[in-house]
Short mmCIF file of C-alpha atoms in Angstrom, two decimals:
data_model
loop_
_atom_site.label_atom_id
_atom_site.label_comp_id
_atom_site.label_asym_id
_atom_site.label_seq_id
_atom_site.Cartn_x
_atom_site.Cartn_y
_atom_site.Cartn_z
CA UNK A 1 13.17 12.02 1.90
CA UNK A 2 13.96 13.40 -1.58
CA UNK A 3 12.22 10.36 -3.09
CA UNK A 4 9.13 11.08 -1.01
CA UNK A 5 9.12 14.76 -2.00
CA UNK A 6 9.44 13.92 -5.70
CA UNK A 7 6.76 11.28 -5.37
CA UNK A 8 4.43 13.70 -3.58
CA UNK A 9 4.88 16.31 -6.30
CA UNK A 10 4.17 13.80 -9.06
CA UNK A 11 1.16 12.40 -7.23
CA UNK A 12 -0.34 15.84 -6.63
CA UNK A 13 0.08 16.70 -10.33
CA UNK A 14 -1.57 13.42 -11.32
CA UNK A 15 -4.59 14.02 -9.11
CA UNK A 16 -4.87 17.65 -10.20
CA UNK A 17 -5.02 16.49 -13.82
CA UNK A 18 -7.61 13.84 -12.98
CA UNK A 19 -9.75 16.24 -10.96
CA UNK A 20 -9.67 18.84 -13.72
CA UNK A 21 -11.13 16.26 -16.08
CA UNK A 22 -13.74 15.33 -13.47
CA UNK A 23 -14.76 18.97 -13.12
CA UNK A 24 -15.23 19.24 -16.88
CA UNK A 25 -17.65 16.30 -16.65
CA UNK A 26 -19.26 17.09 -13.31
CA UNK A 27 -22.52 15.36 -14.26
CA UNK A 28 -21.16 11.91 -13.42
CA UNK A 29 -23.50 8.91 -13.70
CA UNK A 30 -25.69 8.40 -10.67
CA UNK A 31 -23.94 5.17 -9.71
CA UNK A 32 -20.63 7.08 -9.39
CA UNK A 33 -22.00 9.90 -7.22
CA UNK A 34 -20.25 9.76 -3.87
CA UNK A 35 -17.39 7.63 -5.13
CA UNK A 36 -13.81 8.76 -4.55
CA UNK A 37 -10.50 8.83 -6.37
CA UNK A 38 -7.25 9.33 -4.51
CA UNK A 39 -3.53 9.50 -5.05
CA UNK A 40 -1.00 8.96 -2.31
CA UNK A 41 2.69 8.82 -1.54
CA UNK A 42 3.84 6.13 0.88
CA UNK A 43 7.14 5.11 2.41
CA UNK A 44 7.78 1.60 1.14
CA UNK A 45 8.67 -0.94 3.88
CA UNK A 46 8.33 1.63 6.64
CA UNK A 47 8.52 -1.19 9.25
CA UNK A 48 5.65 0.32 11.22
CA UNK A 49 2.75 -1.76 12.53
CA UNK A 50 0.09 0.10 14.57
CA UNK A 51 -1.28 -3.09 16.12
CA UNK A 52 1.99 -4.22 17.68
CA UNK A 53 4.50 -1.38 17.58
CA UNK A 54 7.56 -1.55 15.37
CA UNK A 55 7.69 -5.07 14.00
CA UNK A 56 11.38 -5.57 14.74
CA UNK A 57 10.68 -5.41 18.48
CA UNK A 58 9.19 -8.91 18.21
CA UNK A 59 12.14 -10.34 16.29
CA UNK A 60 15.33 -11.89 17.67
CA UNK A 61 18.58 -9.94 17.79
CA UNK A 62 20.27 -9.86 14.41
CA UNK A 63 23.80 -10.92 13.64
CA UNK A 64 26.11 -8.29 12.16
CA UNK A 65 25.20 -7.80 8.50
CA UNK A 66 21.87 -9.62 8.82
CA UNK A 67 18.64 -7.92 7.78
CA UNK A 68 15.05 -9.06 7.82
CA UNK A 69 13.09 -9.70 4.64
CA UNK A 70 10.86 -6.63 4.56
CA UNK A 71 13.76 -4.29 5.39
CA UNK A 72 15.40 -5.12 2.06
CA UNK A 73 12.87 -2.90 0.27
CA UNK A 74 12.94 0.12 2.58
CA UNK A 75 14.10 3.70 1.93
CA UNK A 76 12.00 3.91 -1.24
CA UNK A 77 8.73 5.67 -2.06
CA UNK A 78 5.53 4.38 -3.63
CA UNK A 79 2.78 6.20 -5.50
CA UNK A 80 -0.69 4.77 -4.88
CA UNK A 81 -3.82 5.27 -6.98
CA UNK A 82 -7.16 4.44 -5.35
CA UNK A 83 -10.79 4.18 -6.39
CA UNK A 84 -13.58 3.82 -3.80
CA UNK A 85 -17.19 3.11 -4.65
CA UNK A 86 -20.08 4.95 -3.00
CA UNK A 87 -21.11 3.34 0.32
CA UNK A 88 -23.04 0.12 -0.19
CA UNK A 89 -26.32 -0.22 1.67
CA UNK A 90 -25.57 -3.29 3.78
CA UNK A 91 -23.33 -4.41 6.66
CA UNK A 92 -22.12 -1.03 7.98
CA UNK A 93 -22.06 0.48 4.47
CA UNK A 94 -18.64 -0.61 3.17
CA UNK A 95 -16.99 0.93 0.12
CA UNK A 96 -15.52 -1.36 -2.53
CA UNK A 97 -11.92 -0.30 -3.08
CA UNK A 98 -9.36 -0.88 -5.81
CA UNK A 99 -5.73 0.20 -5.35
CA UNK A 100 -2.58 0.12 -7.43
CA UNK A 101 0.66 0.87 -5.58
CA UNK A 102 3.71 1.53 -7.75
CA UNK A 103 7.26 1.52 -6.41
CA UNK A 104 9.41 4.40 -7.63
CA UNK A 105 12.54 2.58 -6.45
CA UNK A 106 12.28 -0.57 -8.53
CA UNK A 107 10.89 -2.68 -5.70
CA UNK A 108 7.60 -4.61 -5.45
CA UNK A 109 4.35 -3.24 -6.90
CA UNK A 110 0.92 -4.17 -5.52
CA UNK A 111 -2.64 -4.33 -6.86
CA UNK A 112 -5.45 -4.78 -4.32
CA UNK A 113 -9.21 -5.15 -4.19
CA UNK A 114 -11.24 -5.05 -0.99
CA UNK A 115 -13.63 -3.18 1.27
CA UNK A 116 -13.26 -0.22 3.63
CA UNK A 117 -15.53 0.95 6.44
CA UNK A 118 -15.66 4.58 7.53
CA UNK A 119 -16.79 6.32 10.72
CA UNK A 120 -17.37 10.07 10.53
CA UNK A 121 -17.18 12.57 13.38
CA UNK A 122 -17.29 16.36 13.73
CA UNK A 123 -20.12 16.53 11.17
CA UNK A 124 -18.09 14.56 8.65
CA UNK A 125 -15.01 16.79 8.69
CA UNK A 126 -12.94 14.10 10.42
CA UNK A 127 -13.17 10.35 9.85
CA UNK A 128 -11.47 7.09 10.64
CA UNK A 129 -11.37 4.21 8.19
CA UNK A 130 -10.35 0.55 8.27
CA UNK A 131 -10.33 -2.03 5.53
CA UNK A 132 -9.22 -5.43 4.31
CA UNK A 133 -8.34 -6.59 0.82
CA UNK A 134 -6.70 -9.24 -1.32
CA UNK A 135 -3.49 -8.33 -3.12
CA UNK A 136 -1.35 -9.65 -5.95
CA UNK A 137 2.19 -8.41 -6.53
CA UNK A 138 4.96 -8.54 -9.11
CA UNK A 139 7.69 -9.27 -6.59
CA UNK A 140 9.15 -12.56 -5.39
CA UNK A 141 7.27 -15.25 -3.53
CA UNK A 142 10.72 -16.74 -2.96
CA UNK A 143 13.93 -15.06 -4.07
CA UNK A 144 16.37 -17.37 -5.89
CA UNK A 145 18.94 -19.14 -3.73
CA UNK A 146 22.32 -17.50 -4.44
CA UNK A 147 24.40 -20.38 -3.11
CA UNK A 148 22.84 -23.30 -4.98
CA UNK A 149 25.25 -25.78 -6.55
CA UNK A 150 26.67 -25.51 -10.07
CA UNK A 151 25.92 -21.81 -10.58
CA UNK A 152 28.15 -19.57 -12.66
CA UNK A 153 29.82 -16.61 -10.97
CA UNK A 154 27.59 -14.18 -12.86
CA UNK A 155 24.45 -16.06 -11.81
CA UNK A 156 25.58 -16.07 -8.16
CA UNK A 157 26.12 -12.32 -8.39
CA UNK A 158 22.70 -11.78 -9.99
CA UNK A 159 20.95 -13.82 -7.31
CA UNK A 160 22.82 -12.08 -4.50
CA UNK A 161 21.74 -8.71 -5.88
CA UNK A 162 18.12 -9.87 -5.91
CA UNK A 163 18.37 -11.34 -2.42
CA UNK A 164 19.83 -8.12 -1.01
CA UNK A 165 17.19 -5.84 -2.55
CA UNK A 166 13.97 -7.83 -2.77
CA UNK A 167 11.65 -9.45 -0.22
CA UNK A 168 10.49 -13.07 -0.30
CA UNK A 169 6.79 -12.69 0.46
CA UNK A 170 6.09 -16.41 0.64
CA UNK A 171 3.04 -16.25 -1.64
CA UNK A 172 1.88 -14.52 -4.84
CA UNK A 173 -1.37 -13.61 -3.06
CA UNK A 174 -1.36 -11.48 0.09
CA UNK A 175 -3.88 -9.87 2.42
CA UNK A 176 -4.09 -6.09 2.79
CA UNK A 177 -5.35 -4.86 6.17
CA UNK A 178 -5.25 -1.07 6.11
CA UNK A 179 -6.34 1.99 8.06
CA UNK A 180 -6.45 5.73 7.61
CA UNK A 181 -7.49 8.96 9.30
CA UNK A 182 -8.97 11.63 7.05
CA UNK A 183 -9.58 15.36 7.36
CA UNK A 184 -11.94 17.08 4.94
CA UNK A 185 -10.72 20.43 3.67
CA UNK A 186 -13.91 20.97 1.59
CA UNK A 187 -16.92 18.96 0.45
CA UNK A 188 -14.88 17.61 -2.48
CA UNK A 189 -11.41 17.25 -1.00
CA UNK A 190 -9.83 15.39 1.91
CA UNK A 191 -6.35 14.50 3.11
CA UNK A 192 -5.64 11.12 4.70
CA UNK A 193 -2.81 9.68 6.78
CA UNK A 194 -2.70 6.02 5.75
CA UNK A 195 -1.20 2.67 6.72
CA UNK A 196 -1.07 -0.32 4.34
CA UNK A 197 0.08 -3.80 5.36
CA UNK A 198 0.76 -6.75 3.06
CA UNK A 199 1.26 -10.34 4.24
CA UNK A 200 -0.44 -13.75 4.06
CA UNK A 201 -0.69 -14.42 7.83
CA UNK A 202 1.37 -17.60 7.46
CA UNK A 203 -1.45 -19.36 5.62
CA UNK A 204 0.38 -20.17 2.38
CA UNK A 205 3.94 -20.86 3.51
CA UNK A 206 6.25 -20.56 6.51
CA UNK A 207 7.90 -17.51 4.96
CA UNK A 208 5.82 -14.44 5.78
CA UNK A 209 7.90 -11.33 6.49
CA UNK A 210 5.05 -8.87 5.90
CA UNK A 211 5.61 -5.31 4.77
CA UNK A 212 4.15 -2.01 5.99
CA UNK A 213 3.75 1.28 4.15
CA UNK A 214 2.76 4.63 5.64
CA UNK A 215 2.04 7.93 3.94
CA UNK A 216 -0.48 10.55 2.84
CA UNK A 217 -3.34 10.56 0.32
CA UNK A 218 -5.17 13.37 -1.43
CA UNK A 219 -8.80 12.36 -1.97
CA UNK A 220 -11.46 13.81 -4.26
CA UNK A 221 -15.16 12.97 -4.03
CA UNK A 222 -17.01 12.72 -7.35
CA UNK A 223 -20.48 13.94 -8.19
CA UNK A 224 -20.90 16.72 -5.66
#
């Protein structure tokens, strides 16, 4: 919880600094009008999946001391920076989206590019949003085997430390289905509750633990 509070404070300060600069240059180019920047704080490896409940419910009973891949990275906080384009004028008006998600606990970082679709209600003061993207990460596709033959004691220890703290994602490229619910507090500002999932759907290898992140974003619309 303390990690999340510290992350939230840092994220709010970062967006406040960015928005102050944006206000100084309020005459943004026409192609940026209606675009958004956002900063968020997410719980890393929250083990929450809105499409099928908590993911561990679908997994077999664990032996004592056994943990699943994605759980190795939990109890840490991420800071996420997002840019969304203005709505495009085709196919339900998607927004192109770029995201960078940085782990504050020394776990995996993610960079994503994709599209998001938004549905407004209550005259635009409340909206739901869903998206899909492609992600690269700086973590492990496969963590090193700690019990391989002919390893030194120090190398075994190093590999065990990695194996206990890092997830084997099974691929350097992942998919990023995501969803959020936003509430506008003014024409320029909104707050979103967000869910981010990263996995490769078993397309690139048999190892596909998946990882879920949930949190809050502060969003600012440019050019209004």
